[in-house]
């Protein structure tokens, strides 16, 4: 879906609402990614293996790795990489998992994008972590 907007200077720009490239996520009630001229906003990812449809086992480290691999897949589909990520929002089910999550996270996000991390009492699909990102194009 395409939507046109005007900037403050009156210049038109387009917003593209992308469906998922994953067949199992085509009918979800949200966009997998939303694209503007300069940014790509990804929907939150949990540690669900998209090939099996199951949440990975192995605790916060395994879920964090799967979440970031899911993010990488979406970025690569849009010809981007983790190096273009400028902002991450991280939601942990348990803030006590922060140190273990961070140990995995720092191996992937070497450019150190801006980040917000907080805990919430429940996440979709019984997940222990959810991450959404904004990438520069």
mmCIF file of C-alpha atoms in Angstrom:
data_model
loop_
_atom_site.group_PDB
_atom_site.id
_atom_site.type_symbol
_atom_site.label_atom_id
_atom_site.label_comp_id
_atom_site.label_asym_id
_atom_site.label_seq_id
_atom_site.Cartn_x
_atom_site.Cartn_y
_atom_site.Cartn_z
ATOM 1 C CA UNK A 1 0.000 0.000 0.000
ATOM 2 C CA UNK A 2 1.303 3.443 -0.907
ATOM 3 C CA UNK A 3 0.398 6.736 0.735
ATOM 4 C CA UNK A 4 1.615 10.171 -0.345
ATOM 5 C CA UNK A 5 2.441 12.949 2.114
ATOM 6 C CA UNK A 6 3.825 16.475 1.871
ATOM 7 C CA UNK A 7 6.839 17.741 3.797
ATOM 8 C CA UNK A 8 6.869 21.177 5.450
ATOM 9 C CA UNK A 9 8.453 22.492 2.239
ATOM 10 C CA UNK A 10 5.575 21.077 0.193
ATOM 11 C CA UNK A 11 7.659 18.235 -1.277
ATOM 12 C CA UNK A 12 5.739 14.986 -1.810
ATOM 13 C CA UNK A 13 7.040 11.773 -0.309
ATOM 14 C CA UNK A 14 5.708 8.278 -0.282
ATOM 15 C CA UNK A 15 5.117 5.862 2.572
ATOM 16 C CA UNK A 16 5.053 2.176 1.652
ATOM 17 C CA UNK A 17 3.387 -0.375 3.929
ATOM 18 C CA UNK A 18 5.047 -3.756 3.221
ATOM 19 C CA UNK A 19 3.442 -7.125 3.833
ATOM 20 C CA UNK A 20 5.700 -9.831 5.215
ATOM 21 C CA UNK A 21 7.948 -11.859 2.956
ATOM 22 C CA UNK A 22 7.198 -14.823 5.245
ATOM 23 C CA UNK A 23 4.192 -16.810 3.935
ATOM 24 C CA UNK A 24 2.980 -17.526 7.494
ATOM 25 C CA UNK A 25 2.770 -13.776 8.250
ATOM 26 C CA UNK A 26 1.005 -12.503 5.124
ATOM 27 C CA UNK A 27 -2.399 -12.095 6.822
ATOM 28 C CA UNK A 28 -1.266 -10.434 10.060
ATOM 29 C CA UNK A 29 -3.081 -7.176 10.954
ATOM 30 C CA UNK A 30 0.038 -4.998 10.716
ATOM 31 C CA UNK A 31 2.807 -4.165 8.263
ATOM 32 C CA UNK A 32 6.040 -6.133 8.464
ATOM 33 C CA UNK A 33 7.908 -2.966 7.553
ATOM 34 C CA UNK A 34 6.957 0.617 6.758
ATOM 35 C CA UNK A 35 9.225 2.490 4.384
ATOM 36 C CA UNK A 36 9.777 6.205 3.901
ATOM 37 C CA UNK A 37 12.331 7.949 1.696
ATOM 38 C CA UNK A 38 15.055 7.621 4.298
ATOM 39 C CA UNK A 39 13.916 5.106 6.933
ATOM 40 C CA UNK A 40 12.588 1.572 7.287
ATOM 41 C CA UNK A 41 10.514 0.831 10.419
ATOM 42 C CA UNK A 42 10.298 -2.874 11.275
ATOM 43 C CA UNK A 43 7.511 -4.389 13.298
ATOM 44 C CA UNK A 44 8.548 -6.026 16.567
ATOM 45 C CA UNK A 45 10.059 -9.494 16.322
ATOM 46 C CA UNK A 46 9.934 -12.253 18.916
ATOM 47 C CA UNK A 47 12.067 -15.402 19.108
ATOM 48 C CA UNK A 48 9.760 -17.403 16.882
ATOM 49 C CA UNK A 49 11.422 -19.519 14.223
ATOM 50 C CA UNK A 50 9.507 -18.497 11.111
ATOM 51 C CA UNK A 51 10.196 -21.822 9.398
ATOM 52 C CA UNK A 52 8.691 -23.940 12.190
ATOM 53 C CA UNK A 53 6.272 -21.360 13.605
ATOM 54 C CA UNK A 54 7.485 -22.182 17.122
ATOM 55 C CA UNK A 55 9.160 -20.086 19.802
ATOM 56 C CA UNK A 56 12.756 -21.308 20.110
ATOM 57 C CA UNK A 57 13.764 -23.070 23.307
ATOM 58 C CA UNK A 58 16.895 -22.353 25.315
ATOM 59 C CA UNK A 59 16.024 -19.267 27.309
ATOM 60 C CA UNK A 60 16.693 -15.585 26.796
ATOM 61 C CA UNK A 61 19.981 -16.100 24.911
ATOM 62 C CA UNK A 62 18.393 -18.389 22.307
ATOM 63 C CA UNK A 63 15.350 -16.128 21.951
ATOM 64 C CA UNK A 64 17.511 -13.016 21.588
ATOM 65 C CA UNK A 65 19.565 -14.684 18.855
ATOM 66 C CA UNK A 66 16.402 -15.759 16.999
ATOM 67 C CA UNK A 67 14.852 -12.288 17.323
ATOM 68 C CA UNK A 68 17.928 -10.670 15.802
ATOM 69 C CA UNK A 69 18.128 -13.309 13.050
ATOM 70 C CA UNK A 70 14.479 -12.518 12.237
ATOM 71 C CA UNK A 71 15.336 -8.813 12.093
ATOM 72 C CA UNK A 72 18.314 -9.561 9.830
ATOM 73 C CA UNK A 73 16.032 -11.531 7.479
ATOM 74 C CA UNK A 74 13.589 -8.649 7.128
ATOM 75 C CA UNK A 75 16.377 -6.112 6.658
ATOM 76 C CA UNK A 76 18.084 -8.285 4.031
ATOM 77 C CA UNK A 77 14.772 -8.667 2.196
ATOM 78 C CA UNK A 78 14.793 -4.863 1.920
ATOM 79 C CA UNK A 79 18.499 -4.765 0.930
ATOM 80 C CA UNK A 80 19.677 -3.495 4.321
ATOM 81 C CA UNK A 81 21.729 -4.925 7.191
ATOM 82 C CA UNK A 82 22.121 -4.531 10.929
ATOM 83 C CA UNK A 83 24.753 -1.860 10.207
ATOM 84 C CA UNK A 84 21.971 0.474 9.002
ATOM 85 C CA UNK A 85 19.936 0.139 12.222
ATOM 86 C CA UNK A 86 19.808 3.499 13.997
ATOM 87 C CA UNK A 87 17.320 2.725 16.812
ATOM 88 C CA UNK A 88 16.243 -0.400 18.713
ATOM 89 C CA UNK A 89 13.415 -0.771 21.179
ATOM 90 C CA UNK A 90 13.797 -3.839 23.372
ATOM 91 C CA UNK A 91 11.065 -5.252 25.594
ATOM 92 C CA UNK A 92 12.043 -7.931 28.094
ATOM 93 C CA UNK A 93 9.554 -10.059 29.960
ATOM 94 C CA UNK A 94 11.948 -10.074 32.914
ATOM 95 C CA UNK A 95 14.416 -7.223 33.504
ATOM 96 C CA UNK A 96 16.648 -9.738 35.300
ATOM 97 C CA UNK A 97 17.423 -11.117 31.806
ATOM 98 C CA UNK A 98 19.091 -7.832 30.831
ATOM 99 C CA UNK A 99 22.698 -8.999 31.250
ATOM 100 C CA UNK A 100 22.181 -12.260 29.323
ATOM 101 C CA UNK A 101 20.241 -10.485 26.552
ATOM 102 C CA UNK A 102 22.888 -7.778 26.286
ATOM 103 C CA UNK A 103 25.690 -10.350 25.923
ATOM 104 C CA UNK A 104 24.012 -11.661 22.734
ATOM 105 C CA UNK A 105 22.816 -8.265 21.488
ATOM 106 C CA UNK A 106 26.294 -6.705 21.528
ATOM 107 C CA UNK A 107 27.683 -9.421 19.233
ATOM 108 C CA UNK A 108 25.180 -8.407 16.520
ATOM 109 C CA UNK A 109 24.848 -4.634 16.892
ATOM 110 C CA UNK A 110 28.487 -3.598 16.695
ATOM 111 C CA UNK A 111 27.669 -0.058 15.475
ATOM 112 C CA UNK A 112 25.813 0.602 18.759
ATOM 113 C CA UNK A 113 22.494 2.085 17.570
ATOM 114 C CA UNK A 114 20.427 4.151 19.985
ATOM 115 C CA UNK A 115 18.377 1.855 22.205
ATOM 116 C CA UNK A 116 15.542 1.823 24.695
ATOM 117 C CA UNK A 117 15.098 -1.243 26.907
ATOM 118 C CA UNK A 118 12.295 -1.916 29.345
ATOM 119 C CA UNK A 119 10.375 -4.807 30.891
ATOM 120 C CA UNK A 120 6.717 -5.727 30.434
ATOM 121 C CA UNK A 121 4.737 -8.383 32.248
ATOM 122 C CA UNK A 122 3.638 -10.249 29.121
ATOM 123 C CA UNK A 123 4.660 -10.461 25.478
ATOM 124 C CA UNK A 124 2.934 -11.954 22.437
ATOM 125 C CA UNK A 125 3.315 -15.684 21.938
ATOM 126 C CA UNK A 126 4.735 -16.266 25.413
ATOM 127 C CA UNK A 127 8.013 -14.665 24.320
ATOM 128 C CA UNK A 128 10.697 -13.471 26.708
ATOM 129 C CA UNK A 129 11.873 -10.676 24.418
ATOM 130 C CA UNK A 130 10.639 -8.482 21.567
ATOM 131 C CA UNK A 131 12.739 -6.042 19.541
ATOM 132 C CA UNK A 132 11.719 -3.526 16.909
ATOM 133 C CA UNK A 133 14.160 -1.437 14.911
ATOM 134 C CA UNK A 134 14.400 1.585 12.662
ATOM 135 C CA UNK A 135 16.986 1.435 9.877
ATOM 136 C CA UNK A 136 18.365 4.201 7.668
ATOM 137 C CA UNK A 137 18.231 3.545 3.935
#
